[in-house]
mmCIF file of C-alpha atoms and ligand atoms in Angstrom:
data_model
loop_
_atom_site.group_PDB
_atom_site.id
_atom_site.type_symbol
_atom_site.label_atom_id
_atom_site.label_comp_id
_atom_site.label_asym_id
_atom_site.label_seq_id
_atom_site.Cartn_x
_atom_site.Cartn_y
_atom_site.Cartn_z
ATOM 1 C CA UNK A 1 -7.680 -19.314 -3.752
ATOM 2 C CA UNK A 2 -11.166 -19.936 -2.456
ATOM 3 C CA UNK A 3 -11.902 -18.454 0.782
ATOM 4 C CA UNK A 4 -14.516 -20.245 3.338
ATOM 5 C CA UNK A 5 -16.831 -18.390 5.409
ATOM 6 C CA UNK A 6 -17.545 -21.010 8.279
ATOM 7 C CA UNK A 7 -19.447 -20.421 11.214
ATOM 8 C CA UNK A 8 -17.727 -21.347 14.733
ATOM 9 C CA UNK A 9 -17.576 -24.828 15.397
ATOM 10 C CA UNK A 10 -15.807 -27.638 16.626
ATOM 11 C CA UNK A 11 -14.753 -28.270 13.337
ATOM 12 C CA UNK A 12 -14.082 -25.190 11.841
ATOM 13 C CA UNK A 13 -12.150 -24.591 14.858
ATOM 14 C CA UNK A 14 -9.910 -27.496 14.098
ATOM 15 C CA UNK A 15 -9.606 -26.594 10.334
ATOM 16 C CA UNK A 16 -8.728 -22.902 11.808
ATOM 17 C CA UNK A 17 -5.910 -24.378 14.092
ATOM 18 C CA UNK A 18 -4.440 -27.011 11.130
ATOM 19 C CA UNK A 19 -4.258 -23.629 9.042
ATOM 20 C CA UNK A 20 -2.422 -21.967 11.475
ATOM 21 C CA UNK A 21 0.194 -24.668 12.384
ATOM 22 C CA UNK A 22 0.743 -25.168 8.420
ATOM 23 C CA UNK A 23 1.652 -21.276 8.553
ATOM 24 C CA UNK A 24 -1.837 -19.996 6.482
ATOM 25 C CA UNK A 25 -3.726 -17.138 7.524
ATOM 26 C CA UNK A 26 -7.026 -17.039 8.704
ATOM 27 C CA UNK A 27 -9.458 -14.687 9.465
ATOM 28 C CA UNK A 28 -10.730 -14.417 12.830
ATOM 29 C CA UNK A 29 -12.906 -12.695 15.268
ATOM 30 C CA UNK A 30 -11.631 -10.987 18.295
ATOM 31 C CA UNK A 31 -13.412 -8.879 20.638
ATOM 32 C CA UNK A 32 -12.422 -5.598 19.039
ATOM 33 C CA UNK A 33 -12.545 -5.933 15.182
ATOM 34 C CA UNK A 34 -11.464 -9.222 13.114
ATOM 35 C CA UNK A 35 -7.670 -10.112 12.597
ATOM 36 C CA UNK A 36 -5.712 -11.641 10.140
ATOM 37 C CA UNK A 37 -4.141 -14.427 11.776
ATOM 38 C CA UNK A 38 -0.802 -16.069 11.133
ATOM 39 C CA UNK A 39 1.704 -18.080 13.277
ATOM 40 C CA UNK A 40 3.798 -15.267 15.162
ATOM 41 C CA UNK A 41 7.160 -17.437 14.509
ATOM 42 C CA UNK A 42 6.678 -18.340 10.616
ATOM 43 C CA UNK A 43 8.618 -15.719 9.012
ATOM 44 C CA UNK A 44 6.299 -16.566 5.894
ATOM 45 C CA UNK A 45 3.488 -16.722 7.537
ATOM 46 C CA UNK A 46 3.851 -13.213 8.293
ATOM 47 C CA UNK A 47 4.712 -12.357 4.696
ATOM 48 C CA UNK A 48 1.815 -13.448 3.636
ATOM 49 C CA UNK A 49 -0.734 -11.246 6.465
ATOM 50 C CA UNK A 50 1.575 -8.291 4.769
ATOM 51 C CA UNK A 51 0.287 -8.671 1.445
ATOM 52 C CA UNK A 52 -3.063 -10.169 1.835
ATOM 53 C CA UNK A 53 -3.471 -6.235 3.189
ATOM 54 C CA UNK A 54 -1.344 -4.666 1.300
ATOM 55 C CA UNK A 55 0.376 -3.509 4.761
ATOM 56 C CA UNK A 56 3.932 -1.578 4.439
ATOM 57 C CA UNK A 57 6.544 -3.799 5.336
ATOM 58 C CA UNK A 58 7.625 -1.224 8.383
ATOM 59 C CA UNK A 59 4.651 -1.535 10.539
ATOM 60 C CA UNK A 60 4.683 -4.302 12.765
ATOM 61 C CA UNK A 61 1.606 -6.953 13.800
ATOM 62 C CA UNK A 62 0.528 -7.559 17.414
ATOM 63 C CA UNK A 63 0.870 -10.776 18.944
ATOM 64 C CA UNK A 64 -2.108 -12.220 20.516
ATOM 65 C CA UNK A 65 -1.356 -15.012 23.328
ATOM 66 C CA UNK A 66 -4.153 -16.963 25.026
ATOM 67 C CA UNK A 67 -2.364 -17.798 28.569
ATOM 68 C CA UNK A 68 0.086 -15.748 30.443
ATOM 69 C CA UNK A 69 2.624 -18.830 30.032
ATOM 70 C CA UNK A 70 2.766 -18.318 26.414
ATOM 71 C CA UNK A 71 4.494 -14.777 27.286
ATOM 72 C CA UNK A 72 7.935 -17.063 27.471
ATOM 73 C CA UNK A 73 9.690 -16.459 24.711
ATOM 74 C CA UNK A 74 7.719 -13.490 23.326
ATOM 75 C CA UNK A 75 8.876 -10.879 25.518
ATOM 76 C CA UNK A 76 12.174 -10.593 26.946
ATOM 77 C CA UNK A 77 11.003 -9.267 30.153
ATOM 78 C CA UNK A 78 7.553 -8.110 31.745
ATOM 79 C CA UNK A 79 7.720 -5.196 34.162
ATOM 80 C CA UNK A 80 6.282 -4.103 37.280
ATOM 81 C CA UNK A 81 3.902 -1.991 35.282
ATOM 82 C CA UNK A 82 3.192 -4.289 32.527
ATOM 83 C CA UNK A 83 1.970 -6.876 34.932
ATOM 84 C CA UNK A 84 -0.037 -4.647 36.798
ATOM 85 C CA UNK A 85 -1.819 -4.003 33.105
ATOM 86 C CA UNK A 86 -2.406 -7.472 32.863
ATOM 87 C CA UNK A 87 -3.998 -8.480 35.965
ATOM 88 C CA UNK A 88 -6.205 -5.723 35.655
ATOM 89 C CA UNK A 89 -7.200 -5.773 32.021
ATOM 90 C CA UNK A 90 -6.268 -9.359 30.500
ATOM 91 C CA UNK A 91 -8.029 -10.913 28.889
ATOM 92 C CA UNK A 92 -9.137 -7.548 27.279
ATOM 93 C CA UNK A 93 -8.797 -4.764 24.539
ATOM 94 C CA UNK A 94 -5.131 -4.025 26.068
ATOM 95 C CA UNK A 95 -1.638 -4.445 23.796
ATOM 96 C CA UNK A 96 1.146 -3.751 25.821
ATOM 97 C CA UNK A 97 5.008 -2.841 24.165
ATOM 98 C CA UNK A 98 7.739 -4.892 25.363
ATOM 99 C CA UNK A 99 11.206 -6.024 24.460
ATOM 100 C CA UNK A 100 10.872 -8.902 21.898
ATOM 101 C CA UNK A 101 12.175 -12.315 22.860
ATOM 102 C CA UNK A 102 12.739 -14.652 20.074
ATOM 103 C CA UNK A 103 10.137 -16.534 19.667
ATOM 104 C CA UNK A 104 8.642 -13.811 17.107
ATOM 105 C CA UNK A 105 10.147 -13.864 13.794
ATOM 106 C CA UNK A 106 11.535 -10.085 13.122
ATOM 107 C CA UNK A 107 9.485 -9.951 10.036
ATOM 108 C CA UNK A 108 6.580 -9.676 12.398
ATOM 109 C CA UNK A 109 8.110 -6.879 14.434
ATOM 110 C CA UNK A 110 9.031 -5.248 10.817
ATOM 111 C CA UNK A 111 13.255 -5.289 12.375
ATOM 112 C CA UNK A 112 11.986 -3.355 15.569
ATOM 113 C CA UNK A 113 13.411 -4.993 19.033
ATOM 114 C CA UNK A 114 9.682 -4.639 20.702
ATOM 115 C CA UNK A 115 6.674 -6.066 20.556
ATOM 116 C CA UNK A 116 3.225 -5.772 21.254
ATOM 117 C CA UNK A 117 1.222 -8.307 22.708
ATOM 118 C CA UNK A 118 -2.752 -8.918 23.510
ATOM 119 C CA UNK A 119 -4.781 -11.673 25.241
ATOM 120 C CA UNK A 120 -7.882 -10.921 23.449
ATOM 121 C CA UNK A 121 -11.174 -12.001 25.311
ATOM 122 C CA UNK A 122 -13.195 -13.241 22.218
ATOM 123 C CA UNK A 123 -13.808 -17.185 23.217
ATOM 124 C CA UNK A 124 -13.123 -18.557 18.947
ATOM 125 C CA UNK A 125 -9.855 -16.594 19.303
ATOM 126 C CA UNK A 126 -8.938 -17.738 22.962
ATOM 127 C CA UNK A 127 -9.901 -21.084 21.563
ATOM 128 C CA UNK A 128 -7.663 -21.123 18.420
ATOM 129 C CA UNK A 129 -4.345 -20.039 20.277
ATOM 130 C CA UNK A 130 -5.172 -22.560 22.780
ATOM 131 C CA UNK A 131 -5.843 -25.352 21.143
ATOM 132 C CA UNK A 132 -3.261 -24.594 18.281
ATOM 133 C CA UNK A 133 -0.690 -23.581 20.888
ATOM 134 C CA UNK A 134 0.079 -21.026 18.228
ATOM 135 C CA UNK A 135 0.143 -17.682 19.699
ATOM 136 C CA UNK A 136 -0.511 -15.703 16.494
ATOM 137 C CA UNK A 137 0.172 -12.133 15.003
ATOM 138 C CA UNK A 138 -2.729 -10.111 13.586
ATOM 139 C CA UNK A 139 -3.684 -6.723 12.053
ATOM 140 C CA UNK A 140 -6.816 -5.984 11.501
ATOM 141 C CA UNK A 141 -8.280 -7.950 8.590
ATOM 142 C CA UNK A 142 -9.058 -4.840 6.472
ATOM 143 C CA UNK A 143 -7.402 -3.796 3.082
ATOM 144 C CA UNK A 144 -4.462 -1.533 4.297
ATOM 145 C CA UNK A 145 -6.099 1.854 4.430
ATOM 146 C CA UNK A 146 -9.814 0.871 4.905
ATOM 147 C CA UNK A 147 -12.199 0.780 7.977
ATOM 148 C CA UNK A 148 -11.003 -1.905 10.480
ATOM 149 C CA UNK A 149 -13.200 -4.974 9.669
ATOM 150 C CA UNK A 150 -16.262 -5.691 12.927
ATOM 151 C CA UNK A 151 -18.066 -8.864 11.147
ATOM 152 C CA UNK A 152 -17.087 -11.673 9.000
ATOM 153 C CA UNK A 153 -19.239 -10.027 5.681
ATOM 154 C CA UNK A 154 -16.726 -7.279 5.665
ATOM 155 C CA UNK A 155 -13.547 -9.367 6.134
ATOM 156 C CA UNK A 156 -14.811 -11.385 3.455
ATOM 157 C CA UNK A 157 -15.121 -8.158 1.097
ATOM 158 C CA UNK A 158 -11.549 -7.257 1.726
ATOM 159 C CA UNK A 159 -9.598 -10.825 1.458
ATOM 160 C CA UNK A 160 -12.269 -12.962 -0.864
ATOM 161 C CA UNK A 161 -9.563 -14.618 -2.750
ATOM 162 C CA UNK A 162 -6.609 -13.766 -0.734
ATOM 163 C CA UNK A 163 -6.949 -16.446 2.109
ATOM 164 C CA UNK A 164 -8.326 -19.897 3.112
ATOM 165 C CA UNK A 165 -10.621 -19.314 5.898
ATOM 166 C CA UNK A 166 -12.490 -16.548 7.513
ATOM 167 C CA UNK A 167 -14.414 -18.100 10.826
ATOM 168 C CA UNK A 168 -17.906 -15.760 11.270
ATOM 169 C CA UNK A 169 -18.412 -14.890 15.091
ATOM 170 C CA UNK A 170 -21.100 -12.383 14.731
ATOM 171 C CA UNK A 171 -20.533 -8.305 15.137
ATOM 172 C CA UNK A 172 -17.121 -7.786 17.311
ATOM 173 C CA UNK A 173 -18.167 -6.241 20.319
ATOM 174 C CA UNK A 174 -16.202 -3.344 21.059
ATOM 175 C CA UNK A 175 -15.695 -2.156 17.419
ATOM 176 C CA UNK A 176 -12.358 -0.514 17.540
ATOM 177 C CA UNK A 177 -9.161 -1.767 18.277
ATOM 178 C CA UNK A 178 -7.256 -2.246 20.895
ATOM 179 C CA UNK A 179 -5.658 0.466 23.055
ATOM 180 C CA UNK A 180 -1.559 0.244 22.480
ATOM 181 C CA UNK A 181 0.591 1.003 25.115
ATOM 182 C CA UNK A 182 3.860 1.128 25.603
ATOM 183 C CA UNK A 183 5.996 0.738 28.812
ATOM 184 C CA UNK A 184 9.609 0.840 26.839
ATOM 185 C CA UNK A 185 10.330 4.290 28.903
ATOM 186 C CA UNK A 186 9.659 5.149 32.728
ATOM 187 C CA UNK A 187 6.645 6.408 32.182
ATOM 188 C CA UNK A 188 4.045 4.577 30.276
ATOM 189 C CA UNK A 189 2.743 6.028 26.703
ATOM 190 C CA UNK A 190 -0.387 5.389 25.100
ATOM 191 C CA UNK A 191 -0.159 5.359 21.317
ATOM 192 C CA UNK A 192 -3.223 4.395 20.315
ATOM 193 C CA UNK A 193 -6.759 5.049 22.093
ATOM 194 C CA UNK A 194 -9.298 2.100 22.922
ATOM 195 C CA UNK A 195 -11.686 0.963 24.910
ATOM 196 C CA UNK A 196 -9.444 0.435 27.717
ATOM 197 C CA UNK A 197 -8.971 4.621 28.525
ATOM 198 C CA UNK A 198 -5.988 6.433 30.258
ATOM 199 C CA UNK A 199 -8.051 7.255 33.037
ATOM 200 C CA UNK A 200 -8.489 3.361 33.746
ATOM 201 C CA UNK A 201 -4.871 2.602 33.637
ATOM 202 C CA UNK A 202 -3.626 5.133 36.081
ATOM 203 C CA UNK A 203 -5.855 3.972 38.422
ATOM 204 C CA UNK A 204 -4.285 0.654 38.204
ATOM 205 C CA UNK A 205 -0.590 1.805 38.182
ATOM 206 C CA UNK A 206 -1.481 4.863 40.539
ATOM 207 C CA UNK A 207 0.707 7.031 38.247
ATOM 208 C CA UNK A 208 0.177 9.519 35.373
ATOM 209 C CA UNK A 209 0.467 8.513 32.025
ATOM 210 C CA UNK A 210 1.446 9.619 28.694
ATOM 211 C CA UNK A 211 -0.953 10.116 25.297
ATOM 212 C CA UNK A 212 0.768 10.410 22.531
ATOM 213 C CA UNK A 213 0.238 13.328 20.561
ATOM 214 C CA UNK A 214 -0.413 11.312 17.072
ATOM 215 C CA UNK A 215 -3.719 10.692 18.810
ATOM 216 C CA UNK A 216 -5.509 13.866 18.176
ATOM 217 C CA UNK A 217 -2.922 15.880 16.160
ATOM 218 C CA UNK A 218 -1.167 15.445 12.182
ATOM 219 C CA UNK A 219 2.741 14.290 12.655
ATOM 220 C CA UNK A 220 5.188 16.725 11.727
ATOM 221 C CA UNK A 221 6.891 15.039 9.616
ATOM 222 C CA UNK A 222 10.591 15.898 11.425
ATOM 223 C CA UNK A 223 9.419 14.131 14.820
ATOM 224 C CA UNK A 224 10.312 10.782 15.305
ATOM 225 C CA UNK A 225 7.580 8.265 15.523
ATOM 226 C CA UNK A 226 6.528 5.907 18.182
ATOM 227 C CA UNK A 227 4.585 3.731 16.766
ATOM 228 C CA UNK A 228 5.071 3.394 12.660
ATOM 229 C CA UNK A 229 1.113 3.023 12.719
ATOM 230 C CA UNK A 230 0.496 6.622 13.132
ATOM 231 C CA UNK A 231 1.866 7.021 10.094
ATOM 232 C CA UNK A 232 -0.374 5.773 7.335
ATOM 233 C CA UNK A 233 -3.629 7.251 6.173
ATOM 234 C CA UNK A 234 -6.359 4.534 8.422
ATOM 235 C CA UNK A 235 -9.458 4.272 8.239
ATOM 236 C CA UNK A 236 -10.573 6.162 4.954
ATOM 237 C CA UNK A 237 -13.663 5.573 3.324
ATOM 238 C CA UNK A 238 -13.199 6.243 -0.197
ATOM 239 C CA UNK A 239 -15.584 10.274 0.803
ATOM 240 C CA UNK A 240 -13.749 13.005 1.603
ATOM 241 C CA UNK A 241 -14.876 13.047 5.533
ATOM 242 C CA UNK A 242 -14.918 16.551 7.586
ATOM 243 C CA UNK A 243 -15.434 17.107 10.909
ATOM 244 C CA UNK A 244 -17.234 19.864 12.116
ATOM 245 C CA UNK A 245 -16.489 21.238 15.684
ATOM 246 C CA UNK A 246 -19.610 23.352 17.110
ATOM 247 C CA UNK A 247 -23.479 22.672 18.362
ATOM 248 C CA UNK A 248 -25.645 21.167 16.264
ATOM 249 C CA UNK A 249 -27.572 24.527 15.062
ATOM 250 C CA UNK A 250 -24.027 25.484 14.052
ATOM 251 C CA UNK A 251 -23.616 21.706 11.979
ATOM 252 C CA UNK A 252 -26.991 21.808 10.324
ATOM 253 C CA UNK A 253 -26.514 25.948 9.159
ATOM 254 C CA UNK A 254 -23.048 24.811 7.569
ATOM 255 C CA UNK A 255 -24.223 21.689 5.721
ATOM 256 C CA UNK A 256 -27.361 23.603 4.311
ATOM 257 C CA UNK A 257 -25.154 26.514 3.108
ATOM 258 C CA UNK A 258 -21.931 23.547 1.736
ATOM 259 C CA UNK A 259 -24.239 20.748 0.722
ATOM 260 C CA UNK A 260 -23.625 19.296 -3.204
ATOM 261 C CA UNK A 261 -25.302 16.228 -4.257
ATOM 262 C CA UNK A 262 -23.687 13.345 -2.603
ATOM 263 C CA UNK A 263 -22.811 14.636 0.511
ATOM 264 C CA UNK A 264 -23.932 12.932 3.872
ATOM 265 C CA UNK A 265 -24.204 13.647 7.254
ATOM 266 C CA UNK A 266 -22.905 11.673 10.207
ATOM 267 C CA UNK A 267 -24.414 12.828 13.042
ATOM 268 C CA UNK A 268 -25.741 11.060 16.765
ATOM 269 C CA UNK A 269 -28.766 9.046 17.338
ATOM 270 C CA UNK A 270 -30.581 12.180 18.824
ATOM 271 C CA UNK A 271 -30.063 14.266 15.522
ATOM 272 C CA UNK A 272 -30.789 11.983 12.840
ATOM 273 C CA UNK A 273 -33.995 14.360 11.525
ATOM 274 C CA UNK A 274 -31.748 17.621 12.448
ATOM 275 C CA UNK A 275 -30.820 17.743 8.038
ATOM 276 C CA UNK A 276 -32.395 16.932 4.827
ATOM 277 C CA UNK A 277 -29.935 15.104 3.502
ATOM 278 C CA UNK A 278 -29.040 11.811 3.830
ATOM 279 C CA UNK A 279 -27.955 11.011 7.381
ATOM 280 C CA UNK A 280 -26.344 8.101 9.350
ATOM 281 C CA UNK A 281 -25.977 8.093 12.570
ATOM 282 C CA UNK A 282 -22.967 6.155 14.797
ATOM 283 C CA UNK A 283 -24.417 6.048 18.500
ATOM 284 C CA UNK A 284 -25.983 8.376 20.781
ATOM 285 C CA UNK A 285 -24.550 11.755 21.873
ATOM 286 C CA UNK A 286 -23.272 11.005 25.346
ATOM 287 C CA UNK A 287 -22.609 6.794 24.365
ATOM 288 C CA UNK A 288 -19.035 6.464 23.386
ATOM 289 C CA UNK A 289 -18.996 3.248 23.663
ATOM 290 C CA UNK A 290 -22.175 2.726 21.244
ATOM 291 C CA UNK A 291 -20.325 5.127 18.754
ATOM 292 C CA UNK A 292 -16.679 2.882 18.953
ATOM 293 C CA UNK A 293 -19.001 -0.055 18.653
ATOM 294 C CA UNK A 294 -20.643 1.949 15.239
ATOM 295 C CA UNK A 295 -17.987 3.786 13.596
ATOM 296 C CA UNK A 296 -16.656 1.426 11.507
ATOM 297 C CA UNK A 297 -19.588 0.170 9.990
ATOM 298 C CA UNK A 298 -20.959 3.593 9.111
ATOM 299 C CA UNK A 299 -17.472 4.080 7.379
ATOM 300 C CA UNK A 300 -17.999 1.226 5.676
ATOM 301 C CA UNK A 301 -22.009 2.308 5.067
ATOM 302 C CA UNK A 302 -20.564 5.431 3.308
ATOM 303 C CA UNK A 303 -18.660 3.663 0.828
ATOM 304 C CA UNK A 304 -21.962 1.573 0.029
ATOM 305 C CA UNK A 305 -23.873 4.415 -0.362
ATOM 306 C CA UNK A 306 -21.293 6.744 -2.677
ATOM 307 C CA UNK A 307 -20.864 9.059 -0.340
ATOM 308 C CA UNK A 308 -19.112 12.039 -2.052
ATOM 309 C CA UNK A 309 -18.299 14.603 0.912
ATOM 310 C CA UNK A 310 -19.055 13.549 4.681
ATOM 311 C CA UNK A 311 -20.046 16.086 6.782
ATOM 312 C CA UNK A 312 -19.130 14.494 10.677
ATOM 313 C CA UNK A 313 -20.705 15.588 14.039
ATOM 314 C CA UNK A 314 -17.186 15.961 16.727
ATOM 315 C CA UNK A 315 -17.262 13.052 19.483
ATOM 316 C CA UNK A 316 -15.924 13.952 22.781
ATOM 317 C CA UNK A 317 -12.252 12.978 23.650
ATOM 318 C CA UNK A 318 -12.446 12.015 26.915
ATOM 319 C CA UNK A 319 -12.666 8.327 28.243
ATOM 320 C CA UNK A 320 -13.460 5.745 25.257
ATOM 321 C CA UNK A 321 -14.609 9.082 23.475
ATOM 322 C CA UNK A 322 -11.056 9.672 22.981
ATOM 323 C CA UNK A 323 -10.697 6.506 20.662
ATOM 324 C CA UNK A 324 -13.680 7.399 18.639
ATOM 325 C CA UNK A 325 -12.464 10.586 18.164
ATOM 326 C CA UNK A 326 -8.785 9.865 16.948
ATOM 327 C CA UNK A 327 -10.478 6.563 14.035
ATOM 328 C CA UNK A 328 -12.496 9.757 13.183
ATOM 329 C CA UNK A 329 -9.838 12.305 12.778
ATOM 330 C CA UNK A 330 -7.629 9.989 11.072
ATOM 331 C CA UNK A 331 -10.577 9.026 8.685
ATOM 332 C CA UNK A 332 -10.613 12.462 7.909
ATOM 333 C CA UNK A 333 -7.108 13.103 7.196
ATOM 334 C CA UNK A 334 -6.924 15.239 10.037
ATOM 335 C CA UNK A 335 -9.571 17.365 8.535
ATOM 336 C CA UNK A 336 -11.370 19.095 11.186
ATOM 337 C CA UNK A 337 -13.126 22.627 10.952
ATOM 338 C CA UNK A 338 -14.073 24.786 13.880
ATOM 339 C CA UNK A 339 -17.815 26.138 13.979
HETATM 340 O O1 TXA B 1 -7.550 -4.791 18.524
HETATM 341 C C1 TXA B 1 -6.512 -4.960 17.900
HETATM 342 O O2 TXA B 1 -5.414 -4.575 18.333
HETATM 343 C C2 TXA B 1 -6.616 -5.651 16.526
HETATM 344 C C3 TXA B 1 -7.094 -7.081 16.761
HETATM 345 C C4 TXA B 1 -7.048 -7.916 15.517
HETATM 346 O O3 TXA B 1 -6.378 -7.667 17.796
HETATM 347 N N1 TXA B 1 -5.351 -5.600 15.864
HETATM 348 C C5 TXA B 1 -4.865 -4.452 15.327
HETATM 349 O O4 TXA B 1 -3.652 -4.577 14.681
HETATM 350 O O5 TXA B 1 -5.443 -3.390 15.382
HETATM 351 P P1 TXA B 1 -3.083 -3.499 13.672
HETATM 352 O O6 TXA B 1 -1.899 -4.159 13.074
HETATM 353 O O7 TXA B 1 -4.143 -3.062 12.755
HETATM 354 O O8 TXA B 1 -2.579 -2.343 14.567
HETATM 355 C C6 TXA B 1 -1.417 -2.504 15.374
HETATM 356 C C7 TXA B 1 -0.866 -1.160 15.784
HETATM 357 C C8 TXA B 1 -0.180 -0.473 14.631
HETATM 358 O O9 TXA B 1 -0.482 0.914 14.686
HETATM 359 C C9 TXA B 1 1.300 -0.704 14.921
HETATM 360 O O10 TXA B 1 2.122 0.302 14.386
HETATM 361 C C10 TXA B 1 1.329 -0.739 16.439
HETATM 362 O O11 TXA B 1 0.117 -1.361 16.806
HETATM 363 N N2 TXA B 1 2.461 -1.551 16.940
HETATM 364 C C11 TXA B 1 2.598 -2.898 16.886
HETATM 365 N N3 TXA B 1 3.779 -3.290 17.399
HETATM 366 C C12 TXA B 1 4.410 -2.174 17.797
HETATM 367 C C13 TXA B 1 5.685 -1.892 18.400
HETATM 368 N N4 TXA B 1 6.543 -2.855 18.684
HETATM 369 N N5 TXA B 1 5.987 -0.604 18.670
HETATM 370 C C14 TXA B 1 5.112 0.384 18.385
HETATM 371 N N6 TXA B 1 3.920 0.203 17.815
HETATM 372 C C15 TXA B 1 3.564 -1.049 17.522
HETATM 373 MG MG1 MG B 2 -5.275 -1.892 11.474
#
């Protein structure tokens, strides 16, 4: 199959929409990293998202909506809580778990009786669901495994050949994705961090919240699990990534004294001259934002540059820190030494 690259345009819009109706899958930008679009009611539609990524079959898409009217049919009921979520943070980097109505095929949900839904804020995507009245499902558009794609370049690396259309809308803003929470139980649970923090949603629903603990620690592998996402090895660049928890005197003596050829430093803006080595850095020290926005890339960067062993610096875990901190971890298998 030959894949277009097409800038945003009335006309690649259209092309993007005809896709979708015709149950293809196209690439598209959202404000957190690019998805792989399909129609959220085409059971083979959905097959086909599964194995242009290579996804397991168990781990179920996110449905992305562009009005709250489209939420008929989608979700069997909204909540008290849920809508509270989405007046404050729709359209946004927000997925919210609810009981699946049956407008979503099950293949979508991979069997599970919930779903997760998003209005995302990018304008192409609003404009596709909108104008398609297709309110789609979509992973991010990476091979299954890989950094989450946040430009059009990097989608095209991982699904060249695999689908019809990828529509370029410049570097995603945010650069993770979306923060997934679920309001199945009493008390809301976040299962994965974004850019969209804990401490922002309890000041909406004037309540404490849940984390989950998949966020910042392994899963034993006898607890159940709440979202069949925390499973699976994410973000990996093909380096063996390490984190190192200390100060930055404490960093630079340990990479001098564990340093091979091939091994790289990640570090902040601030440090970038701290090693001689060779260094990226993913945002300044006290920026989480700018390092969610980064992290990816750099991943990505690592890959490019055969990065062997990746030595990390430790982002903070509070507020969007939290998200950068948990892509990191999970990059790094969890791999995290204490200075
Ligand atoms: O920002 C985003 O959310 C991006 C863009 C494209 O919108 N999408 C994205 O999708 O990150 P994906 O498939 O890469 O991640 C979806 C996560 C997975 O960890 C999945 O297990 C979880 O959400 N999830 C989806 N539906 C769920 C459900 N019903 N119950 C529990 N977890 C669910
Ligand atoms: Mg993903």
């Amino acid at each position: 199959m030959k894949t277009q690259l097409l800038k945003p345009n009335e006309e690649s819009i259209k092309l993007a929409c005809e896709l979708l109706k015709n149950g293809e899958v196209v690439g598209l930008p959202t404000e957190t990293v690019y998805g792989l679009a399909g129609d959220c009611s085409n059971p083979s539609a959905i097959k086909k998202i599964f194995e242009a990524k290579g996804r397991p079959m168990d781990n179920p898409l996110i449905v992305h909506i562009a009005s709250i009217d489209m939420l008929d049919g989608i979700v069997k009921e909204v909540n008290d809580d849920a809508l509270k979520m989405m007046k404050a943070f729709w359209p946004g980097p927000l997925t919210i778990i609810m009981p699946k109505g049956p407008k979503v095929c099950n293949e979508s949900c991979a069997g599970l009786d919930s779903v997760g839904v998003r209005m995302p804020s990018n304008e192409i995507a609003r404009k596709v669901i909108a104008l398609s009245k297709t309110p789609f499902s979509a992973p991010s558009a990476n091979l299954s495994g890989k950094p989450s794609p946040t430009n059009a370049k990097t989608v095209y690396e991982d699904m060249n050949g695999k689908i019809p259309l990828i529509i370029d809308g410049g570097d995603c803003e945010t650069g993770v994705e979306s923060t997934v929470i679920s309001v199945l139980n009493k008390t809301p649970i976040i299962l994965r961090p974004g850019a969209i923090t804990k401490e922002m949603i309890e000041e909406v629903l004037k309540k404490p919240i849940k984390l989950a603990g998949a966020i910042t620690k392994q899963l034993s592998s006898n607890k159940p699990v709440l979202s069949p996402g925390m499973k699976y090895k994410h973000y990996a660049p093909n380096a063996n990534v390490i984190i190192l928890k200390g100060s930055l005197k404490k960093f630079t003596e340990y990479v001098n004294s564990h340093k091979t050829p091939n091994t790289f430093a990640l570090v902040f803006d601030e440090e970038k001259d701290a090693l001689n080595i060779p260094t990226l850095t993913y945002g300044r020290k006290n920026y989480p934002s700018e390092q969610a926005h980064n992290l990816f890339t750099k991943l990505r960067e690592l890959d490019e540059r055969n990065a062997k062993t990746v030595y990390a610096r430790c982002p903070q875990k509070k507020g969007v820190g939290l998200a950068v901190y948990n892509r990191l971890i999970k990059s790094a298998g969890f791999n995290i030494i204490k200075l």
